[in-house]
mmCIF file of C-alpha atoms in Angstrom:
data_model
loop_
_atom_site.group_PDB
_atom_site.id
_atom_site.type_symbol
_atom_site.label_atom_id
_atom_site.label_comp_id
_atom_site.label_asym_id
_atom_site.label_seq_id
_atom_site.Cartn_x
_atom_site.Cartn_y
_atom_site.Cartn_z
ATOM 1 C CA MET V 181 -14.018 39.293 38.585
ATOM 2 C CA SER V 182 -15.069 41.016 41.793
ATOM 3 C CA LYS V 183 -13.411 40.174 45.071
ATOM 4 C CA PHE V 184 -16.630 38.545 46.293
ATOM 5 C CA LYS V 185 -16.861 36.283 43.256
ATOM 6 C CA ARG V 186 -13.214 35.317 43.597
ATOM 7 C CA PHE V 187 -13.734 34.584 47.276
ATOM 8 C CA SER V 188 -16.866 32.528 46.658
ATOM 9 C CA ALA V 189 -15.115 30.564 43.895
ATOM 10 C CA ALA V 190 -12.293 29.727 46.289
ATOM 11 C CA VAL V 191 -14.769 28.688 48.982
ATOM 12 C CA MET V 192 -16.662 26.482 46.520
ATOM 13 C CA ALA V 193 -13.420 24.911 45.316
ATOM 14 C CA LEU V 194 -12.410 24.175 48.885
ATOM 15 C CA THR V 195 -15.844 22.732 49.604
ATOM 16 C CA LEU V 196 -15.661 20.525 46.533
ATOM 17 C CA VAL V 197 -12.238 19.279 47.588
ATOM 18 C CA LEU V 198 -13.461 18.568 51.117
ATOM 19 C CA CYS V 199 -16.453 16.634 49.767
ATOM 20 C CA VAL V 200 -14.285 14.549 47.442
ATOM 21 C CA GLY V 201 -11.788 14.164 50.280
ATOM 22 C CA TYR V 202 -14.558 12.908 52.582
ATOM 23 C CA PHE V 203 -15.279 10.003 50.229
ATOM 24 C CA SER V 204 -11.648 9.385 49.370
ATOM 25 C CA VAL V 205 -10.682 8.624 52.974
ATOM 26 C CA MET V 206 -13.550 6.220 53.683
ATOM 27 C CA SER V 207 -12.612 2.689 54.670
ATOM 28 C CA PRO V 208 -13.358 -0.016 52.128
ATOM 29 C CA THR V 209 -15.666 -2.827 53.173
ATOM 30 C CA SER V 210 -15.149 -6.080 51.363
ATOM 31 C CA ALA V 211 -16.872 -9.240 52.317
ATOM 32 C CA TRP V 212 -14.807 -12.276 51.615
ATOM 33 C CA PHE V 213 -12.708 -14.445 53.814
ATOM 34 C CA TYR V 214 -9.325 -15.832 53.086
ATOM 35 C CA ASN V 215 -5.933 -16.797 54.470
ATOM 36 C CA SER V 216 -2.779 -16.354 52.491
ATOM 37 C CA GLY V 217 0.547 -17.818 53.338
ATOM 38 C CA VAL V 218 3.914 -18.109 51.742
ATOM 39 C CA ILE V 219 5.305 -21.592 51.515
ATOM 40 C CA ASP V 220 7.714 -22.020 54.392
ATOM 41 C CA SER V 221 10.970 -23.940 54.470
ATOM 42 C CA GLY V 222 9.085 -27.070 55.507
ATOM 43 C CA ASN V 223 7.012 -26.801 52.309
ATOM 44 C CA SER V 224 3.693 -26.901 54.077
ATOM 45 C CA PHE V 225 0.650 -24.673 54.215
ATOM 46 C CA VAL V 226 -1.816 -25.314 56.986
ATOM 47 C CA PHE V 227 -4.799 -23.077 57.400
ATOM 48 C CA GLY V 228 -7.685 -23.142 59.814
ATOM 49 C CA ASP V 229 -10.898 -21.192 59.924
ATOM 50 C CA LEU V 230 -10.542 -18.284 57.591
ATOM 51 C CA SER V 231 -10.275 -14.699 58.715
ATOM 52 C CA VAL V 232 -10.110 -11.368 56.946
ATOM 53 C CA ASP V 233 -6.841 -10.143 58.328
ATOM 54 C CA THR V 234 -4.128 -12.687 57.698
ATOM 55 C CA SER V 235 -1.375 -12.213 55.177
ATOM 56 C CA PHE V 236 2.332 -13.013 54.831
ATOM 57 C CA THR V 237 5.108 -12.209 52.400
ATOM 58 C CA SER V 238 8.405 -13.893 51.739
ATOM 59 C CA THR V 239 10.728 -14.660 48.853
ATOM 60 C CA GLU V 240 13.171 -17.383 47.939
ATOM 61 C CA LYS V 241 15.854 -17.544 45.303
ATOM 62 C CA GLN V 242 15.526 -20.069 42.493
ATOM 63 C CA VAL V 243 18.262 -21.185 40.156
ATOM 64 C CA PHE V 244 17.302 -22.818 36.862
ATOM 65 C CA ASP V 245 19.619 -25.238 35.084
ATOM 66 C CA ALA V 246 18.049 -24.785 31.666
ATOM 67 C CA ALA V 247 15.426 -22.874 29.735
ATOM 68 C CA THR V 248 12.633 -24.434 27.715
ATOM 69 C CA LYS V 249 9.643 -23.654 25.483
ATOM 70 C CA PHE V 250 6.329 -24.848 26.808
ATOM 71 C CA ALA V 251 4.427 -24.135 23.579
ATOM 72 C CA ASP V 252 6.902 -25.923 21.314
ATOM 73 C CA PRO V 253 5.475 -29.351 20.330
ATOM 74 C CA ASP V 254 9.010 -30.578 19.578
ATOM 75 C CA GLU V 255 10.299 -29.715 23.045
ATOM 76 C CA VAL V 256 10.538 -33.211 24.528
ATOM 77 C CA LEU V 257 12.745 -32.223 27.465
ATOM 78 C CA PHE V 258 10.241 -29.841 29.004
ATOM 79 C CA ASP V 259 9.675 -32.017 32.069
ATOM 80 C CA GLU V 260 13.425 -32.155 32.685
ATOM 81 C CA ALA V 261 13.876 -28.374 32.476
ATOM 82 C CA ILE V 262 11.167 -27.406 34.922
ATOM 83 C CA LYS V 263 11.369 -27.173 38.687
ATOM 84 C CA VAL V 264 8.489 -28.722 40.596
ATOM 85 C CA ASN V 265 7.760 -27.326 44.035
ATOM 86 C CA GLU V 266 5.622 -29.596 46.210
ATOM 87 C CA ILE V 267 3.604 -28.127 49.046
ATOM 88 C CA LEU V 268 1.640 -30.126 51.565
ATOM 89 C CA VAL V 269 -1.668 -28.371 52.129
ATOM 90 C CA TYR V 270 -3.996 -29.146 55.006
ATOM 91 C CA ASN V 271 -7.405 -27.672 55.734
ATOM 92 C CA SER V 272 -7.650 -27.779 59.527
ATOM 93 C CA GLY V 273 -10.723 -25.572 59.536
ATOM 94 C CA THR V 274 -14.419 -26.376 59.563
ATOM 95 C CA ILE V 275 -15.521 -25.197 56.109
ATOM 96 C CA PRO V 276 -14.559 -26.196 52.562
ATOM 97 C CA ALA V 277 -11.915 -23.912 51.093
ATOM 98 C CA ARG V 278 -10.390 -23.187 47.733
ATOM 99 C CA VAL V 279 -6.620 -23.037 47.555
ATOM 100 C CA TYR V 280 -5.166 -20.749 44.918
ATOM 101 C CA ALA V 281 -1.486 -20.387 44.093
ATOM 102 C CA ASP V 282 0.386 -17.274 43.181
ATOM 103 C CA VAL V 283 3.936 -16.855 41.962
ATOM 104 C CA VAL V 284 5.548 -13.466 41.830
ATOM 105 C CA ASN V 285 9.032 -12.845 40.502
ATOM 106 C CA THR V 286 10.586 -9.981 42.411
ATOM 107 C CA GLY V 287 14.029 -10.360 40.832
ATOM 108 C CA THR V 288 14.926 -10.290 37.161
ATOM 109 C CA ASP V 289 11.806 -10.569 35.050
ATOM 110 C CA LYS V 290 12.966 -12.763 32.220
ATOM 111 C CA GLY V 291 10.631 -15.462 31.055
ATOM 112 C CA LEU V 292 9.531 -16.971 34.368
ATOM 113 C CA ARG V 293 6.389 -19.059 33.905
ATOM 114 C CA TRP V 294 4.464 -21.281 36.324
ATOM 115 C CA PHE V 295 1.707 -23.861 36.414
ATOM 116 C CA VAL V 296 -0.150 -25.186 39.444
ATOM 117 C CA TYR V 297 -1.559 -28.716 39.550
ATOM 118 C CA ASP V 298 -2.059 -31.772 41.712
ATOM 119 C CA ASP V 299 -1.508 -35.444 41.014
ATOM 120 C CA THR V 300 -5.162 -36.096 40.159
ATOM 121 C CA MET V 301 -4.684 -33.893 37.081
ATOM 122 C CA LEU V 302 -1.437 -35.467 35.869
ATOM 123 C CA VAL V 303 -1.588 -36.946 32.357
ATOM 124 C CA ASP V 304 0.803 -39.871 31.701
ATOM 125 C CA GLY V 305 3.042 -38.544 34.478
ATOM 126 C CA SER V 306 3.986 -35.574 32.275
ATOM 127 C CA VAL V 307 3.589 -31.938 33.302
ATOM 128 C CA LYS V 308 3.722 -30.839 29.684
ATOM 129 C CA LYS V 309 0.899 -33.203 28.705
ATOM 130 C CA THR V 310 -1.024 -31.971 31.725
ATOM 131 C CA ILE V 311 -0.618 -28.364 30.608
ATOM 132 C CA GLU V 312 -1.762 -29.338 27.100
ATOM 133 C CA SER V 313 -4.803 -31.051 28.558
ATOM 134 C CA VAL V 314 -6.036 -28.048 30.539
ATOM 135 C CA LEU V 315 -5.123 -25.053 28.372
ATOM 136 C CA PRO V 316 -7.358 -24.336 25.367
ATOM 137 C CA GLU V 317 -4.211 -23.347 23.465
ATOM 138 C CA MET V 318 -0.515 -23.317 24.314
ATOM 139 C CA THR V 319 -0.023 -19.558 24.598
ATOM 140 C CA ASP V 320 1.177 -17.186 27.293
ATOM 141 C CA GLU V 321 -2.305 -15.661 27.445
ATOM 142 C CA ALA V 322 -3.968 -19.029 28.070
ATOM 143 C CA LEU V 323 -1.368 -19.897 30.710
ATOM 144 C CA TYR V 324 -1.921 -16.543 32.436
ATOM 145 C CA ALA V 325 -5.695 -17.085 32.385
ATOM 146 C CA TYR V 326 -5.194 -20.518 33.966
ATOM 147 C CA ASP V 327 -2.762 -19.207 36.596
ATOM 148 C CA LYS V 328 -4.477 -15.980 37.553
ATOM 149 C CA GLY V 329 -7.811 -15.883 35.746
ATOM 150 C CA GLU V 330 -9.025 -13.523 33.043
ATOM 151 C CA ASP V 331 -9.138 -10.701 35.579
ATOM 152 C CA GLY V 332 -5.760 -11.523 37.126
ATOM 153 C CA ASN V 333 -7.551 -12.292 40.359
ATOM 154 C CA SER V 334 -8.755 -15.879 40.265
ATOM 155 C CA GLY V 335 -7.371 -18.752 38.205
ATOM 156 C CA HIS V 336 -7.141 -22.477 38.896
ATOM 157 C CA TYR V 337 -7.870 -23.627 42.428
ATOM 158 C CA ILE V 338 -7.845 -26.860 44.405
ATOM 159 C CA LEU V 339 -10.868 -27.522 46.610
ATOM 160 C CA LEU V 340 -10.163 -28.920 50.066
ATOM 161 C CA ASN V 341 -12.870 -30.085 52.448
ATOM 162 C CA PRO V 342 -12.357 -29.774 56.213
ATOM 163 C CA GLY V 343 -9.691 -32.204 57.377
ATOM 164 C CA GLU V 344 -8.460 -32.940 53.853
ATOM 165 C CA ILE V 345 -4.796 -32.927 53.007
ATOM 166 C CA THR V 346 -3.205 -32.820 49.568
ATOM 167 C CA THR V 347 0.014 -31.998 47.794
ATOM 168 C CA VAL V 348 -0.147 -28.940 45.588
ATOM 169 C CA LYS V 349 2.540 -28.792 42.932
ATOM 170 C CA ILE V 350 3.816 -25.626 41.276
ATOM 171 C CA ALA V 351 5.973 -26.117 38.195
ATOM 172 C CA THR V 352 8.221 -23.164 37.325
ATOM 173 C CA TRP V 353 10.396 -22.720 34.285
ATOM 174 C CA ILE V 354 12.151 -20.137 32.148
ATOM 175 C CA GLU V 355 11.039 -19.522 28.587
ATOM 176 C CA TYR V 356 14.065 -19.884 26.304
ATOM 177 C CA ASP V 357 13.242 -16.920 24.047
ATOM 178 C CA TYR V 358 13.598 -14.486 26.941
ATOM 179 C CA VAL V 359 17.080 -15.629 28.002
ATOM 180 C CA GLU V 360 18.622 -16.668 24.684
ATOM 181 C CA ASN V 361 21.408 -14.060 24.898
ATOM 182 C CA GLU V 362 22.249 -14.888 28.502
ATOM 183 C CA LEU V 363 22.534 -18.581 27.677
ATOM 184 C CA LYS V 364 24.731 -17.850 24.652
ATOM 185 C CA ASN V 365 26.994 -15.760 26.920
ATOM 186 C CA GLY V 366 27.203 -18.644 29.383
ATOM 187 C CA GLU V 367 25.378 -16.756 32.118
ATOM 188 C CA ALA V 368 23.578 -18.690 34.850
ATOM 189 C CA LEU V 369 19.813 -18.407 35.244
ATOM 190 C CA ASP V 370 20.064 -17.474 38.884
ATOM 191 C CA GLY V 371 18.550 -14.026 39.280
ATOM 192 C CA TYR V 372 15.061 -15.221 40.054
ATOM 193 C CA GLU V 373 13.689 -14.099 43.394
ATOM 194 C CA VAL V 374 10.529 -16.171 43.351
ATOM 195 C CA GLU V 375 7.727 -15.635 45.825
ATOM 196 C CA MET V 376 5.330 -18.571 45.890
ATOM 197 C CA SER V 377 2.222 -18.160 47.952
ATOM 198 C CA LEU V 378 -0.927 -20.132 48.540
ATOM 199 C CA ILE V 379 -4.188 -18.475 49.366
ATOM 200 C CA ALA V 380 -7.141 -20.267 50.951
ATOM 201 C CA THR V 381 -10.535 -18.674 50.466
ATOM 202 C CA GLN V 382 -14.201 -19.400 50.971
ATOM 203 C CA ASP V 383 -15.627 -21.740 48.371
ATOM 204 C CA VAL V 384 -17.339 -18.926 46.463
ATOM 205 C CA ASP V 385 -16.468 -16.934 43.358
ATOM 206 C CA GLY V 386 -14.973 -13.530 43.984
ATOM 207 C CA ALA V 387 -13.423 -14.344 47.340
ATOM 208 C CA LEU V 388 -9.864 -13.982 46.138
ATOM 209 C CA GLU V 389 -8.219 -10.626 46.723
ATOM 210 C CA ARG V 390 -4.672 -10.078 45.512
ATOM 211 C CA MET O 385 -24.576 22.882 48.262
ATOM 212 C CA LEU O 386 -26.207 19.487 47.898
ATOM 213 C CA ALA O 387 -22.858 17.740 48.396
ATOM 214 C CA VAL O 388 -22.054 19.851 51.432
ATOM 215 C CA GLY O 389 -25.464 19.140 52.884
ATOM 216 C CA PHE O 390 -25.056 15.434 52.286
ATOM 217 C CA VAL O 391 -21.619 15.259 53.902
ATOM 218 C CA GLY O 392 -22.714 17.487 56.783
ATOM 219 C CA PHE O 393 -25.833 15.393 57.351
ATOM 220 C CA ASN O 394 -23.785 12.213 57.684
ATOM 221 C CA LEU O 395 -21.171 13.812 59.905
ATOM 222 C CA LEU O 396 -23.786 15.267 62.235
ATOM 223 C CA SER O 397 -25.808 12.044 62.369
ATOM 224 C CA GLY O 398 -22.764 10.099 63.530
ATOM 225 C CA ALA O 399 -23.051 7.643 60.645
ATOM 226 C CA LYS O 400 -19.868 6.030 59.343
ATOM 227 C CA GLY O 401 -19.470 5.466 55.622
ATOM 228 C CA TYR O 402 -17.762 2.493 53.997
ATOM 229 C CA ALA O 403 -17.108 1.932 50.312
ATOM 230 C CA VAL O 404 -18.250 -1.477 49.094
ATOM 231 C CA THR O 405 -15.449 -3.221 47.194
ATOM 232 C CA SER O 406 -16.887 -6.676 46.515
ATOM 233 C CA ASP O 407 -20.119 -8.293 45.376
ATOM 234 C CA SER O 408 -20.885 -10.744 48.181
ATOM 235 C CA MET O 409 -23.965 -8.674 49.075
ATOM 236 C CA LYS O 410 -24.960 -8.270 45.430
ATOM 237 C CA ASP O 411 -28.378 -6.686 44.836
ATOM 238 C CA THR O 412 -28.451 -5.243 48.365
ATOM 239 C CA LEU O 413 -24.986 -3.696 48.109
ATOM 240 C CA ASN O 414 -22.956 -3.594 44.922
ATOM 241 C CA THR O 415 -19.338 -2.718 44.303
ATOM 242 C CA GLY O 416 -19.022 1.073 44.269
ATOM 243 C CA ASP O 417 -21.851 1.705 46.734
ATOM 244 C CA VAL O 418 -21.237 3.597 49.929
ATOM 245 C CA VAL O 419 -22.938 2.041 52.917
ATOM 246 C CA PHE O 420 -23.645 4.236 55.928
ATOM 247 C CA VAL O 421 -23.907 2.469 59.275
ATOM 248 C CA LYS O 422 -24.972 3.665 62.685
ATOM 249 C CA SER O 423 -23.877 2.262 65.998
ATOM 250 C CA VAL O 424 -26.472 0.105 67.785
ATOM 251 C CA THR O 425 -26.463 -1.990 70.937
ATOM 252 C CA PHE O 426 -26.202 -5.764 70.637
ATOM 253 C CA ASP O 427 -29.755 -6.197 71.958
ATOM 254 C CA GLU O 428 -31.148 -4.007 69.175
ATOM 255 C CA LEU O 429 -29.791 -6.309 66.477
ATOM 256 C CA GLN O 430 -32.186 -8.626 64.669
ATOM 257 C CA VAL O 431 -31.823 -11.485 62.229
ATOM 258 C CA GLY O 432 -31.923 -9.942 58.751
ATOM 259 C CA ASP O 433 -30.047 -6.776 59.722
ATOM 260 C CA VAL O 434 -27.053 -5.879 57.574
ATOM 261 C CA ILE O 435 -24.092 -5.042 59.777
ATOM 262 C CA THR O 436 -20.531 -3.845 59.311
ATOM 263 C CA VAL O 437 -17.899 -5.796 61.215
ATOM 264 C CA ALA O 438 -14.276 -4.892 61.912
ATOM 265 C CA SER O 439 -11.473 -7.453 61.743
ATOM 266 C CA SER O 440 -9.755 -8.304 65.011
ATOM 267 C CA GLY O 441 -7.035 -5.781 64.214
ATOM 268 C CA GLY O 442 -9.674 -3.174 63.439
ATOM 269 C CA GLU O 443 -8.129 -2.173 60.122
ATOM 270 C CA ARG O 444 -10.380 -4.153 57.757
ATOM 271 C CA PHE O 445 -14.146 -4.303 57.498
ATOM 272 C CA PHE O 446 -16.857 -6.441 55.962
ATOM 273 C CA THR O 447 -20.601 -5.872 55.643
ATOM 274 C CA HIS O 448 -22.919 -8.896 55.745
ATOM 275 C CA ARG O 449 -26.413 -9.900 56.847
ATOM 276 C CA ILE O 450 -27.138 -11.479 60.247
ATOM 277 C CA VAL O 451 -28.549 -15.004 59.901
ATOM 278 C CA GLU O 452 -28.360 -16.026 63.535
ATOM 279 C CA ILE O 453 -27.958 -14.344 66.907
ATOM 280 C CA ASN O 454 -26.516 -16.146 69.904
ATOM 281 C CA LYS O 455 -27.638 -14.167 72.945
ATOM 282 C CA THR O 456 -25.664 -16.383 75.334
ATOM 283 C CA ASP O 457 -22.275 -15.986 73.650
ATOM 284 C CA ARG O 458 -23.225 -12.496 72.436
ATOM 285 C CA THR O 459 -22.128 -13.363 68.913
ATOM 286 C CA VAL O 460 -23.841 -13.214 65.551
ATOM 287 C CA THR O 461 -23.495 -15.427 62.495
ATOM 288 C CA THR O 462 -23.354 -13.541 59.222
ATOM 289 C CA ARG O 463 -23.586 -14.382 55.549
ATOM 290 C CA GLY O 464 -23.212 -12.509 52.290
ATOM 291 C CA ASP O 465 -26.481 -12.537 50.329
ATOM 292 C CA ALA O 466 -24.598 -13.824 47.283
ATOM 293 C CA ASN O 467 -22.663 -16.468 49.214
ATOM 294 C CA GLY O 468 -23.644 -20.109 49.414
ATOM 295 C CA ALA O 469 -22.526 -20.506 53.006
ATOM 296 C CA ASP O 470 -22.396 -18.664 56.299
ATOM 297 C CA ASP O 471 -19.237 -16.767 57.104
ATOM 298 C CA PRO O 472 -16.484 -18.926 58.587
ATOM 299 C CA MET O 473 -16.554 -17.653 62.144
ATOM 300 C CA PRO O 474 -19.092 -16.069 64.487
ATOM 301 C CA THR O 475 -18.712 -12.345 65.108
ATOM 302 C CA GLU O 476 -18.274 -11.140 68.669
ATOM 303 C CA GLU O 477 -20.232 -8.143 69.896
ATOM 304 C CA GLU O 478 -17.070 -6.011 70.235
ATOM 305 C CA ARG O 479 -16.316 -6.253 66.525
ATOM 306 C CA ILE O 480 -19.697 -5.001 65.318
ATOM 307 C CA VAL O 481 -19.269 -1.436 64.063
ATOM 308 C CA GLY O 482 -22.928 -0.767 63.368
ATOM 309 C CA ARG O 483 -26.097 -1.561 61.451
ATOM 310 C CA MET O 484 -26.658 -0.437 57.872
ATOM 311 C CA TRP O 485 -28.667 2.779 57.797
ATOM 312 C CA TYR O 486 -28.783 3.402 54.067
ATOM 313 C CA SER O 487 -26.568 3.150 51.017
ATOM 314 C CA VAL O 488 -25.764 5.360 48.058
ATOM 315 C CA PRO O 489 -24.699 3.896 44.706
ATOM 316 C CA LEU O 490 -21.516 4.829 42.817
ATOM 317 C CA LEU O 491 -19.963 7.203 45.365
ATOM 318 C CA GLY O 492 -17.714 4.411 46.600
ATOM 319 C CA PHE O 493 -15.806 4.499 43.341
ATOM 320 C CA ILE O 494 -14.171 7.703 44.619
ATOM 321 C CA THR O 495 -12.769 5.700 47.544
ATOM 322 C CA ILE O 496 -11.839 2.765 45.316
ATOM 323 C CA GLY O 497 -10.147 5.128 42.836
ATOM 324 C CA PHE O 498 -8.141 6.849 45.537
ATOM 325 C CA SER O 499 -7.059 3.501 46.995
ATOM 326 C CA TYR O 500 -4.886 2.985 43.918
ATOM 327 C CA VAL O 501 -2.844 6.135 44.511
ATOM 328 C CA SER O 502 -0.526 7.156 47.325
ATOM 329 C CA GLN O 503 -1.566 9.700 49.927
ATOM 330 C CA SER O 504 0.570 12.436 48.371
ATOM 331 C CA ALA O 505 -0.792 11.652 44.888
ATOM 332 C CA GLY O 506 -4.306 11.828 46.339
ATOM 333 C CA LEU O 507 -3.607 15.265 47.791
ATOM 334 C CA LEU O 508 -2.219 16.392 44.442
ATOM 335 C CA ILE O 509 -5.374 15.165 42.694
ATOM 336 C CA LEU O 510 -7.549 17.034 45.175
ATOM 337 C CA ALA O 511 -5.460 20.195 44.673
ATOM 338 C CA ALA O 512 -5.773 19.757 40.905
ATOM 339 C CA VAL O 513 -9.556 19.420 41.242
ATOM 340 C CA ALA O 514 -9.629 22.709 43.163
ATOM 341 C CA VAL O 515 -7.437 24.506 40.610
ATOM 342 C CA VAL O 516 -9.476 23.195 37.665
ATOM 343 C CA PHE O 517 -12.651 24.311 39.398
ATOM 344 C CA VAL O 518 -11.322 27.837 40.017
ATOM 345 C CA VAL O 519 -9.956 28.165 36.469
ATOM 346 C CA LEU O 520 -13.201 26.895 34.895
ATOM 347 C CA ASN O 521 -15.188 29.229 37.094
ATOM 348 C CA SER O 522 -12.994 32.148 36.076
ATOM 349 C CA ILE O 523 -13.256 31.316 32.344
ATOM 350 C CA LEU O 524 -17.026 30.925 32.512
ATOM 351 C CA THR O 525 -17.426 34.196 34.421
ATOM 352 C CA LYS O 526 -15.247 36.074 31.918
ATOM 353 C CA SER O 527 -17.024 34.663 28.857
ATOM 354 C CA LYS O 528 -20.375 35.489 30.468
ATOM 355 C CA LYS O 529 -19.176 39.037 31.104
ATOM 356 C CA ARG O 530 -17.903 39.375 27.514
ATOM 357 C CA ARG O 531 -21.212 38.083 26.151
ATOM 358 C CA GLY O 532 -23.033 40.619 28.304
ATOM 359 C CA GLU O 533 -20.826 43.454 26.991
ATOM 360 C CA SER O 534 -21.290 42.426 23.327
ATOM 361 C CA ASP O 535 -25.069 42.256 23.843
ATOM 362 C CA GLU O 536 -25.030 45.850 25.056
#
C-alpha cells in the first residue's frame, strides 16, 4: 500500500471516528416529567408540580424474622412472615400523577421480593390473597411484571389527583428457597440493604424513567 | 464525505443536536431520532413550534410543542403530541434552548447506545472502529491488488 493510500485510510478512519463521536456526545432529550423520592424516616412522600430534574437515593437496612414462599398454596403464615412498609403519599401539585414504587436490594441478593398495594386492593385483609387476586399466576415472572412491568420500567401504579392523600404499602419478604442453608445454619436474615423509592410521574404511559 | 459534510454543516450552522429518547412526541419525533434546534428569540416563537427546553440545572432537556405563549410572563406552555395533558409547569424564556430546525431518524441510537457505556469504554469503542476501518481498508486494497496481478 502506498504512503498516500495509508495516509488517506488513516484520515478516513479518524474522520469516521469523529463523526461517530459527534453523535455519541449529543445530549439526550426525553420528554416526560417525574419526581422520585426515597421514603424518609417519617415514612412520607410529598410531591408537588413535577419537574425533570429531581432525584434522590438512600438505603435502609431490613432484618427479616422468617422466610416464606409466596407461590406455595399451603403457606398459611405468609402474612406473618412479610414486612409491610406504609408510606403516606400526598400530591400537593396541580395535576394528576401516577405513583410507582421501586425496591432495590443493594446488599445480599438472596430471595428478596416485594409487592406494592393500597388498602382499596386488599382482599379479606390478606396480602397473600391480594397478590393472588392481581397476578395472573403465582410466579416470580408475574410478580416482576406487576412490580416493574414487562419492560422493567413501569409496573403497578397508584393514581393520585391533586390534593389527594393515600397510604401506599410495600410488602417485602424473603423467599425460603434462596436462604434455606442460612436458616439451617441458624444465620439471621439481616444482610438486606433495601432501597425503597416512590416515583411520581405524569399520568401518561412511558413517563417512568428508571 | 457525506457524513463529514453533514456534521460540518450542523457545526457551521450553529444548530445543536439532541437524541430523542422517549416517545412523547411520537410521529413528529420518535425514539432514536436526532433533533437539530436553532436558537431563536422569544418573540419569534409561535404556537405550534417544537422547542427544546433545558431543566433548571441545565443538564437535562426535553423537546415538546408550544400550545400557549404568555407574552406578559414571557413563558410558554408545552405539551408532548402523544400526551393527554399539557406539561406540568410553564417554561420560562431563559430555559428555551431553541426551536426545532429539522430531525434525522435513527442517528440518535448512536447516542443512546453510547449512554450505556462509560466514557473510557466509549473511547475504546471509537478506537476499535478506527482500527477495524483501517484493517478492512488494508485487506480490501491488498485483495484488489492481488486480483489485479492475477488478471495480468
